[in-house]
Amino acid sequence: MQINGRRLVSGVVISLLAILCLAGGTTAAASAPPAGHLDGPPGDITAELSAIPGLTVVSDQVLPTQPNYRYYDLEFRQAIDHHHPEKGTFEQRLWLLHKSVDRPMVLFTTGYNLYKAPAALSEPTTILDADQLSVEQRYFSPSRPVPTDWSKLTIWQAATDHHTIVSAFKRIYHGKWIETGGSKGGMTAVYHRRFYPYDVDATVAYVAPDNTDVNDNSAYDEFFATVGTPQCRAALNGLQQEALDRRADMEKLMAAAATARNLHYTVFGSMDRAYERNILHFRWAFWQSHTVNDCAGIPDRTASTEAVYAYIDSVEDFSSNSDESTDTNEFVPYHYQASTQLGGPYPSFSYLTGLRYPGVYGQPEFVPRDIPVPAFDPTVMPDIDRWVRTSSCHLMFLYAANDPWGGAKPFRLGPGSRDSYWYDVAGQDHIAALISVLPAPPTRPGGSHAAALGPASHRPTRRRPPPHRRSGLEVRLGRPVLEMHEVLLVVMRVVDHP
């Protein structure tokens, strides 16, 4: 078979997805259309969508930037508490980009609100030429019940939201489903699979952190001690210290900007507290969205106060800790979850002097005081991690080596991770499209997952064990990229049949 062209790429992917996960010696049947699915030709997709119980078609149109898709703005009625659906509902916002019911469906779990443009396609959607269903995470505005019972914001409740949505849409979309998301969206995709492993056929999770022990921050300290170059690390640390040394003059600039933009800092308690948190986060924010190539632009410690302020503001906006910002307003659901189940990073700042507010870097600082925050549950993330290592299948983890979120505490595959891949891509940051820069993987993974494998540019071996015996493969490389069809052949573990 000659390997080129879109038709073959799609065929390769669909061939992979025909392989079903095995668990406990039984074959999962979740890919089959659920009972009560619509029979016959697809007909008018708008009518079929309108026939889904609980789904409202708010609007539909063809977007100029995606003329091959039909875009639907949708609302789906969800139970506030899936344990007690009789206790109320809320409307969850969805965006559908529909091409054909014959295409694969990519479930794009944002983990936040629907922050991208409606026409934005995820990387798997583009590769697969697929339909895409984007889901706003529960409790992110406007997908929030009023009044709001924050105790119902848990990973199980959110996973059940996604399970309910997938079950409903499989009435129409009977093909293969792939779930994807980045950062918290990648975490959300994994959590969904933990509780409903057969809702989708495969998961592609980008830069998804896995914080199984919130009291152990040594991984973050090791990351910041080794990322980039010694010169770049010293420049970032030095600029942080300089900003603390010039706190009074820097805060005058911050206050002037706050006055001009009518910003307030009551959630953090004061502008001084918000300023300190901003300086602490500067180093993290740099590596999240920059690479070592950007290190040359860091001002030295002799730069003017205005230059130091402007540079830090360009990396970590000083308004980001204001009451009006996204972090302290729209992202409250994230900070609540980080404070109760997900955990958050707290690297050491022992290299800095002049700090005034112990604990100011923590996630609870962003949660308004009128929202009750229960004690953190330390059992939740270890349960997810254990499932990934012992019972998961068809997972693909993509990490950027320069990104502190996943670079420090990533998910890892284990002996029970079947038909799964893990990549750490050198030189990339938190927002990179990582499949397009995947390195060439090795031919033979052997019987277990491996790290730091040597160079290889071979095609997958023809002979392979049954799906339920294949363990995961970890690749930590930074080599030239493959052609996209070669990437798919390897990522999807599909052999080239003669």
Coordinates of C-alpha atoms in Angstrom, one line a residue:
M1 CA 0.0 0.0 0.0
Q2 CA 1.3 3.4 -0.9
I3 CA 1.2 5.8 2.1
N4 CA 0.2 9.2 1.0
G5 CA -2.9 11.4 0.5
R6 CA -5.7 12.4 2.8
R7 CA -7.8 9.3 1.9
L8 CA -5.1 6.9 3.2
V9 CA -4.5 9.0 6.3
S10 CA -8.1 8.8 7.2
G11 CA -8.1 5.1 6.5
V12 CA -5.1 4.6 8.8
V13 CA -6.9 6.3 11.6
I14 CA -10.1 4.5 11.2
S15 CA -8.3 1.2 11.0
L16 CA -6.7 2.0 14.4
L17 CA -9.9 3.0 16.0
A18 CA -11.5 -0.3 14.9
I19 CA -9.4 -1.9 17.6
L20 CA -11.5 -1.9 20.8
C21 CA -10.0 -1.7 24.4
L22 CA -10.1 -4.8 26.4
A23 CA -10.8 -4.8 30.1
G24 CA -11.1 -7.7 32.4
G25 CA -11.0 -10.1 29.4
T26 CA -14.1 -8.6 27.9
T27 CA -14.4 -6.5 24.8
A28 CA -15.9 -3.0 25.3
A29 CA -19.1 -2.4 23.3
A30 CA -19.4 1.3 23.8
S31 CA -18.6 2.1 20.2
A32 CA -21.8 0.5 19.0
P33 CA -24.7 3.0 18.6
P34 CA -26.7 3.1 21.8
A35 CA -30.3 1.8 22.0
G36 CA -32.8 4.2 20.5
H37 CA -30.4 5.7 17.9
L38 CA -31.8 7.3 14.8
D39 CA -32.2 4.9 11.9
G40 CA -32.1 5.6 8.2
P41 CA -30.4 8.4 6.3
P42 CA -29.1 11.3 8.3
G43 CA -31.4 13.8 6.5
D44 CA -31.5 17.3 8.0
I45 CA -28.9 17.4 10.7
T46 CA -30.7 20.3 12.4
A47 CA -33.9 18.3 12.8
E48 CA -31.9 15.4 14.2
L49 CA -30.1 17.6 16.7
S50 CA -33.4 19.1 17.8
A51 CA -34.7 15.6 18.4
I52 CA -32.1 14.9 21.0
P53 CA -33.8 15.1 24.5
G54 CA -32.5 18.1 26.4
L55 CA -30.6 19.7 23.5
T56 CA -31.5 23.2 22.2
V57 CA -30.2 24.5 18.9
V58 CA -29.6 28.1 19.7
S59 CA -28.3 29.0 16.2
D60 CA -26.5 27.5 13.2
Q61 CA -24.6 29.0 10.3
V62 CA -21.7 28.4 8.0
L63 CA -18.7 30.3 9.2
P64 CA -16.6 32.1 6.6
T65 CA -13.4 30.8 8.1
Q66 CA -14.7 27.1 8.0
P67 CA -16.8 26.9 4.9
N68 CA -16.7 23.1 4.9
Y69 CA -18.4 22.9 8.3
R70 CA -21.8 23.8 9.6
Y71 CA -21.5 25.5 13.0
Y72 CA -24.1 25.0 15.7
D73 CA -24.4 26.9 19.0
L74 CA -26.1 24.5 21.4
E75 CA -27.3 24.2 24.9
F76 CA -27.6 20.8 26.7
R77 CA -29.6 20.4 29.9
Q78 CA -27.5 18.8 32.6
A79 CA -28.3 17.6 36.1
I80 CA -26.7 19.8 38.7
D81 CA -26.1 16.6 40.7
H82 CA -26.0 13.4 38.7
H83 CA -26.6 11.4 41.9
H84 CA -29.9 13.3 42.3
P85 CA -31.1 14.6 38.9
E86 CA -34.4 15.5 40.3
K87 CA -32.8 18.3 42.3
G88 CA -32.4 20.7 39.4
T89 CA -30.7 21.3 36.1
F90 CA -28.5 23.9 34.2
E91 CA -27.8 24.6 30.6
Q92 CA -24.3 23.5 29.4
R93 CA -23.0 25.3 26.3
L94 CA -21.7 23.3 23.4
W95 CA -20.3 24.2 20.0
L96 CA -20.6 21.7 17.1
L97 CA -18.7 21.9 13.9
H98 CA -20.5 19.4 11.6
K99 CA -19.2 18.1 8.3
S100 CA -20.8 14.7 8.0
V101 CA -22.2 12.0 10.2
D102 CA -19.9 9.6 8.4
R103 CA -16.8 11.4 9.8
P104 CA -15.1 10.6 13.1
M105 CA -16.1 12.8 16.0
V106 CA -13.6 14.7 18.1
L107 CA -14.9 15.6 21.6
F108 CA -12.9 18.7 22.5
T109 CA -13.0 19.1 26.3
T110 CA -11.8 22.6 27.1
G111 CA -11.7 22.2 30.9
Y112 CA -12.7 25.8 31.0
N113 CA -15.2 27.9 29.2
L114 CA -15.4 27.9 25.4
Y115 CA -12.4 30.2 25.1
K116 CA -11.5 29.6 21.5
A117 CA -13.2 31.0 18.4
P118 CA -16.1 28.8 17.3
A119 CA -14.2 28.0 14.1
A120 CA -11.1 26.8 15.9
L121 CA -10.3 23.2 15.1
S122 CA -8.2 21.1 17.5
E123 CA -5.1 19.4 16.0
P124 CA -6.8 15.9 16.0
T125 CA -9.8 17.3 14.2
T126 CA -7.6 18.8 11.5
I127 CA -5.7 15.5 11.1
L128 CA -8.8 13.3 11.0
D129 CA -10.9 15.7 8.9
A130 CA -13.4 15.1 11.6
D131 CA -16.5 16.6 13.1
Q132 CA -15.9 18.5 16.4
L133 CA -18.0 18.9 19.5
S134 CA -16.6 21.4 22.0
V135 CA -17.8 21.3 25.6
E136 CA -17.7 24.0 28.1
Q137 CA -16.8 22.8 31.6
R138 CA -19.5 22.9 34.2
Y139 CA -19.6 26.0 36.4
F140 CA -17.7 28.1 33.9
S141 CA -19.9 31.0 32.8
P142 CA -22.5 30.7 31.3
S143 CA -22.7 27.0 32.0
R144 CA -23.4 27.6 35.7
P145 CA -26.5 27.0 37.7
V146 CA -27.8 29.9 39.7
P147 CA -27.9 29.7 42.7
T148 CA -24.6 27.8 42.6
D149 CA -23.9 24.8 44.8
W150 CA -20.2 24.6 44.5
S151 CA -20.0 21.3 46.2
K152 CA -21.3 19.7 42.9
L153 CA -18.2 20.9 41.1
T154 CA -16.2 17.6 41.1
I155 CA -14.4 15.7 38.5
W156 CA -16.9 12.9 38.7
Q157 CA -19.8 15.3 38.1
A158 CA -18.0 16.8 35.1
A159 CA -17.1 13.4 33.7
T160 CA -20.7 12.4 33.9
D161 CA -21.6 15.6 32.0
H162 CA -19.4 14.4 29.2
H163 CA -20.8 10.9 29.4
T164 CA -24.3 12.2 29.1
I165 CA -23.4 14.3 26.1
V166 CA -21.6 11.5 24.3
S167 CA -24.5 9.1 24.9
A168 CA -26.9 11.7 23.5
F169 CA -24.9 12.5 20.4
K170 CA -24.2 8.9 19.5
R171 CA -27.9 8.9 18.4
I172 CA -26.6 10.7 15.4
Y173 CA -22.8 10.2 15.2
H174 CA -22.3 6.5 15.1
G175 CA -18.6 6.5 14.0
K176 CA -15.4 6.6 16.1
W177 CA -14.9 9.1 18.8
I178 CA -11.6 10.7 19.9
E179 CA -11.5 12.9 22.9
T180 CA -8.9 15.7 23.2
G181 CA -8.0 18.7 25.2
G182 CA -5.0 20.7 26.4
S183 CA -3.8 21.6 29.9
K184 CA -6.9 21.3 32.2
G185 CA -8.8 20.2 29.1
G186 CA -6.4 17.3 28.8
M187 CA -6.9 16.5 32.4
T188 CA -10.6 16.6 31.9
A189 CA -10.4 14.2 29.0
V190 CA -8.4 11.7 31.1
Y191 CA -10.9 12.0 34.1
H192 CA -13.8 11.3 31.7
R193 CA -12.1 8.1 30.5
R194 CA -11.3 7.1 34.1
F195 CA -15.0 7.0 35.0
Y196 CA -16.4 6.1 31.5
P197 CA -13.6 4.3 29.8
Y198 CA -15.6 3.2 26.8
D199 CA -17.4 6.4 25.8
V200 CA -14.7 7.2 23.3
D201 CA -12.2 5.1 21.3
A202 CA -9.1 7.1 22.0
T203 CA -7.8 10.1 24.0
V204 CA -5.2 12.6 23.0
A205 CA -4.2 14.7 26.0
Y206 CA -1.9 17.7 25.7
V207 CA 0.3 19.1 28.5
A208 CA -2.0 17.6 31.2
P209 CA -0.5 17.8 34.7
D210 CA -0.9 15.0 37.2
N211 CA -0.4 16.3 40.7
T212 CA -0.8 13.2 43.0
D213 CA 0.9 14.8 46.0
V214 CA 0.3 18.5 46.7
N215 CA 2.7 18.4 49.6
D216 CA 5.6 17.4 47.4
N217 CA 6.7 20.2 45.2
S218 CA 10.3 18.9 44.5
A219 CA 9.4 18.1 40.9
Y220 CA 8.7 21.8 40.3
D221 CA 11.9 22.8 42.0
E222 CA 13.9 20.3 39.8
F223 CA 12.1 21.6 36.7
F224 CA 13.1 25.2 37.4
A225 CA 16.6 24.2 38.3
T226 CA 17.2 22.5 34.9
V227 CA 14.9 24.1 32.3
G228 CA 16.5 26.3 29.6
T229 CA 20.1 27.4 30.1
P230 CA 21.9 28.5 33.3
Q231 CA 22.1 32.0 31.9
C232 CA 18.4 32.2 31.2
R233 CA 17.4 30.9 34.6
A234 CA 19.7 33.4 36.3
A235 CA 18.2 36.2 34.2
L236 CA 14.7 35.3 35.2
N237 CA 15.5 34.9 38.9
G238 CA 17.4 38.1 38.9
L239 CA 14.5 40.0 37.3
Q240 CA 12.1 38.7 39.9
Q241 CA 14.4 39.8 42.7
E242 CA 14.9 43.2 41.1
A243 CA 11.1 43.6 40.9
L244 CA 10.9 42.9 44.6
D245 CA 13.7 45.3 45.4
R246 CA 11.9 48.0 43.4
R247 CA 8.5 47.2 44.8
A248 CA 7.5 50.7 45.8
D249 CA 8.3 52.2 42.4
M250 CA 6.9 49.3 40.5
E251 CA 3.6 49.5 42.4
K252 CA 3.3 53.1 41.5
L253 CA 3.2 52.0 37.8
M254 CA 0.7 49.2 38.7
A255 CA -1.5 51.7 40.6
A256 CA -1.5 54.1 37.7
A257 CA -2.5 51.3 35.3
A258 CA -5.2 50.2 37.7
T259 CA -6.7 53.7 37.9
A260 CA -6.6 54.1 34.1
R261 CA -8.4 50.7 33.7
N262 CA -10.6 50.9 36.8
L263 CA -9.2 47.7 38.3
H264 CA -9.6 46.6 41.9
Y265 CA -7.8 44.1 44.1
T266 CA -10.3 43.1 46.8
V267 CA -10.1 39.4 46.2
F268 CA -6.4 39.3 47.0
G269 CA -6.9 41.7 49.8
S270 CA -4.6 44.5 48.5
M271 CA -2.6 45.5 45.5
D272 CA 0.6 44.8 47.4
R273 CA -0.5 41.1 47.8
A274 CA -1.5 40.9 44.2
Y275 CA 1.8 42.4 43.1
E276 CA 3.8 39.9 45.1
R277 CA 1.8 37.0 43.6
N278 CA 2.4 38.4 40.1
I279 CA 6.2 38.5 40.7
L280 CA 6.2 35.0 42.1
H281 CA 4.4 33.7 39.0
F282 CA 6.5 35.5 36.5
R283 CA 9.1 32.7 36.1
W284 CA 6.3 30.1 35.6
A285 CA 4.5 32.3 33.1
F286 CA 7.6 32.7 31.1
W287 CA 8.3 29.0 30.6
Q288 CA 4.6 28.3 30.0
S289 CA 4.5 30.5 26.9
H290 CA 8.1 31.1 25.9
T291 CA 11.1 29.0 24.9
V292 CA 14.8 29.4 25.4
N293 CA 14.9 31.4 22.1
D294 CA 13.1 34.2 24.0
C295 CA 15.7 34.5 26.8
A296 CA 17.7 37.1 25.0
G297 CA 14.8 39.6 25.4
I298 CA 14.9 39.5 29.2
P299 CA 16.1 42.9 30.6
D300 CA 19.1 42.8 32.9
R301 CA 18.9 44.2 36.4
T302 CA 20.2 47.6 35.4
A303 CA 17.3 48.3 33.2
S304 CA 14.9 51.2 34.0
T305 CA 12.0 50.5 36.3
E306 CA 9.7 51.2 33.4
A307 CA 11.5 48.6 31.3
V308 CA 11.4 46.0 34.0
Y309 CA 7.7 46.7 34.6
A310 CA 6.8 46.5 30.9
Y311 CA 8.6 43.3 30.4
I312 CA 7.1 41.5 33.4
D313 CA 3.7 42.9 32.4
S314 CA 4.1 41.4 28.9
V315 CA 4.8 38.0 30.3
E316 CA 2.5 38.0 33.4
D317 CA 0.0 40.8 33.1
F318 CA -0.2 42.8 36.3
S319 CA -3.9 43.0 35.9
S320 CA -4.2 39.2 36.0
N321 CA -4.8 39.3 39.8
S322 CA -7.4 42.1 39.7
D323 CA -11.0 41.4 40.5
E324 CA -11.9 42.1 36.9
S325 CA -9.4 39.7 35.4
T326 CA -10.1 36.3 33.9
D327 CA -8.1 34.5 36.6
T328 CA -10.0 36.0 39.5
N329 CA -13.4 36.1 37.8
E330 CA -14.0 33.6 35.0
F331 CA -11.5 31.0 36.3
V332 CA -12.9 30.7 39.8
P333 CA -14.2 27.2 39.0
Y334 CA -10.7 26.1 38.2
H335 CA -9.2 27.6 41.4
Y336 CA -12.0 26.0 43.4
Q337 CA -11.2 22.5 41.9
A338 CA -7.5 23.0 42.4
S339 CA -8.2 23.8 46.0
T340 CA -10.4 20.8 46.5
Q341 CA -9.4 17.9 44.2
L342 CA -6.8 18.8 41.5
G343 CA -4.1 20.4 43.5
G344 CA -1.9 23.2 42.4
P345 CA 1.9 23.9 42.2
Y346 CA 3.8 25.7 44.9
P347 CA 7.5 25.7 44.0
S348 CA 10.1 27.0 46.3
F349 CA 10.9 30.7 46.3
S350 CA 13.8 30.5 48.8
Y351 CA 16.1 32.2 46.2
L352 CA 14.1 35.4 46.7
T353 CA 14.2 38.0 49.5
G354 CA 11.7 40.6 50.5
L355 CA 8.6 38.4 50.4
R356 CA 5.8 39.5 52.7
Y357 CA 2.9 37.1 52.2
P358 CA 3.4 33.4 52.9
G359 CA 0.9 31.3 51.0
V360 CA -0.1 34.0 48.5
Y361 CA 0.9 31.7 45.6
G362 CA -1.8 29.1 46.5
Q363 CA -4.9 28.5 44.5
P364 CA -7.4 29.4 47.3
E365 CA -6.3 33.0 47.0
F366 CA -8.3 33.3 43.8
V367 CA -11.6 31.9 45.3
P368 CA -13.9 34.7 46.7
R369 CA -14.3 34.5 50.4
D370 CA -18.1 33.9 50.2
I371 CA -17.6 30.6 48.4
P372 CA -17.1 27.8 51.0
V373 CA -14.1 25.6 50.1
P374 CA -14.0 22.1 51.6
A375 CA -10.8 20.5 52.7
F376 CA -8.6 19.2 49.9
D377 CA -9.3 15.5 49.1
P378 CA -5.8 13.8 48.7
T379 CA -7.3 10.6 47.3
V380 CA -8.7 11.8 44.0
M381 CA -5.6 12.4 41.9
P382 CA -3.9 9.2 43.0
D383 CA -7.0 7.2 41.9
I384 CA -6.8 8.8 38.4
D385 CA -3.0 8.1 38.2
R386 CA -3.5 4.5 39.3
W387 CA -6.1 4.0 36.6
V388 CA -3.8 5.4 33.9
R389 CA -0.9 3.2 34.9
T390 CA -2.9 0.0 35.5
S391 CA -6.1 -0.1 33.5
S392 CA -6.2 2.4 30.7
C393 CA -5.9 2.0 26.9
H394 CA -5.7 4.1 23.8
L395 CA -4.2 7.1 25.5
M396 CA -1.8 9.5 23.9
F397 CA 0.0 12.0 26.2
L398 CA 1.9 14.9 24.6
Y399 CA 4.1 17.1 26.7
A400 CA 6.3 20.1 26.0
A401 CA 9.7 19.8 27.7
N402 CA 9.8 23.6 28.5
D403 CA 6.3 23.7 30.0
P404 CA 6.2 23.7 33.8
W405 CA 2.6 22.3 34.0
G406 CA 3.3 18.9 32.5
G407 CA 7.1 19.1 32.4
A408 CA 7.3 18.8 36.2
K409 CA 4.4 16.5 37.1
P410 CA 3.1 14.7 34.0
F411 CA 0.9 11.6 33.7
R412 CA 3.0 8.5 33.2
L413 CA 2.2 5.2 31.6
G414 CA 2.5 1.9 33.5
P415 CA 2.5 -1.8 32.8
G416 CA -1.3 -1.7 32.5
S417 CA -1.4 1.2 30.0
R418 CA -2.4 -0.6 26.8
D419 CA -2.0 0.7 23.3
S420 CA -0.8 4.0 24.6
Y421 CA 1.9 6.5 23.9
W422 CA 3.7 9.3 25.8
Y423 CA 5.8 12.0 24.2
D424 CA 8.0 14.7 25.6
V425 CA 8.8 17.1 22.8
A426 CA 12.0 19.1 23.2
G427 CA 11.9 22.9 22.9
Q428 CA 8.1 23.3 23.0
D429 CA 5.9 25.3 25.4
H430 CA 2.4 24.9 26.9
I431 CA 0.5 26.1 23.8
A432 CA 2.3 24.2 21.0
A433 CA 0.5 22.0 18.4
L434 CA 2.6 19.0 19.4
I435 CA 1.5 16.3 17.0
S436 CA 2.9 18.4 14.2
V437 CA 6.3 18.4 15.8
L438 CA 6.5 14.8 17.0
P439 CA 9.9 13.1 16.8
A440 CA 10.5 9.9 15.0
P441 CA 9.7 7.1 17.4
P442 CA 11.5 3.8 17.8
T443 CA 10.4 0.7 15.9
R444 CA 10.2 -1.9 18.7
P445 CA 8.9 -0.8 22.1
G446 CA 9.6 -4.2 23.6
G447 CA 7.5 -5.5 26.4
S448 CA 7.2 -2.4 28.6
H449 CA 7.3 1.3 28.4
A450 CA 10.7 3.0 28.1
A451 CA 12.1 6.5 28.5
A452 CA 14.8 8.4 26.8
L453 CA 14.9 6.1 23.8
G454 CA 17.6 6.6 21.2
P455 CA 17.0 7.9 17.6
A456 CA 15.0 5.9 15.2
S457 CA 13.1 6.7 12.0
H458 CA 11.6 3.4 11.2
R459 CA 8.1 2.4 10.3
P460 CA 6.1 0.3 12.7
T461 CA 6.9 -3.4 12.8
R462 CA 4.5 -5.7 10.9
R463 CA 4.4 -8.3 13.7
R464 CA 2.6 -7.1 16.8
P465 CA 1.1 -8.8 19.9
P466 CA -2.7 -8.7 20.5
P467 CA -4.0 -5.3 21.6
H468 CA -4.6 -6.3 25.2
R469 CA -1.0 -7.3 25.6
R470 CA 0.6 -4.2 24.3
S471 CA 1.9 -1.9 27.0
G472 CA 2.6 1.8 26.6
L473 CA 5.7 3.4 25.1
E474 CA 7.4 6.5 26.4
V475 CA 9.5 8.6 24.0
R476 CA 11.6 11.6 25.2
L477 CA 13.1 12.9 21.9
G478 CA 13.5 16.1 20.0
R479 CA 14.3 15.0 16.5
P480 CA 13.1 16.2 13.0
V481 CA 9.4 15.7 12.4
L482 CA 7.9 13.0 10.4
E483 CA 5.4 13.3 7.6
M484 CA 1.9 13.5 9.0
H485 CA 0.9 10.1 7.7
E486 CA 4.0 8.5 9.3
V487 CA 3.1 10.1 12.6
L488 CA -0.4 8.7 12.4
L489 CA 0.9 5.2 11.5
V490 CA 3.0 5.2 14.7
V491 CA 0.7 7.1 17.0
M492 CA -2.2 4.9 16.1
R493 CA -0.2 1.7 16.1
V494 CA -1.4 0.6 12.7
V495 CA 0.8 -1.6 10.5
D496 CA 1.1 -1.1 6.8
H497 CA -0.7 -4.0 5.2
P498 CA 0.6 -5.2 1.8

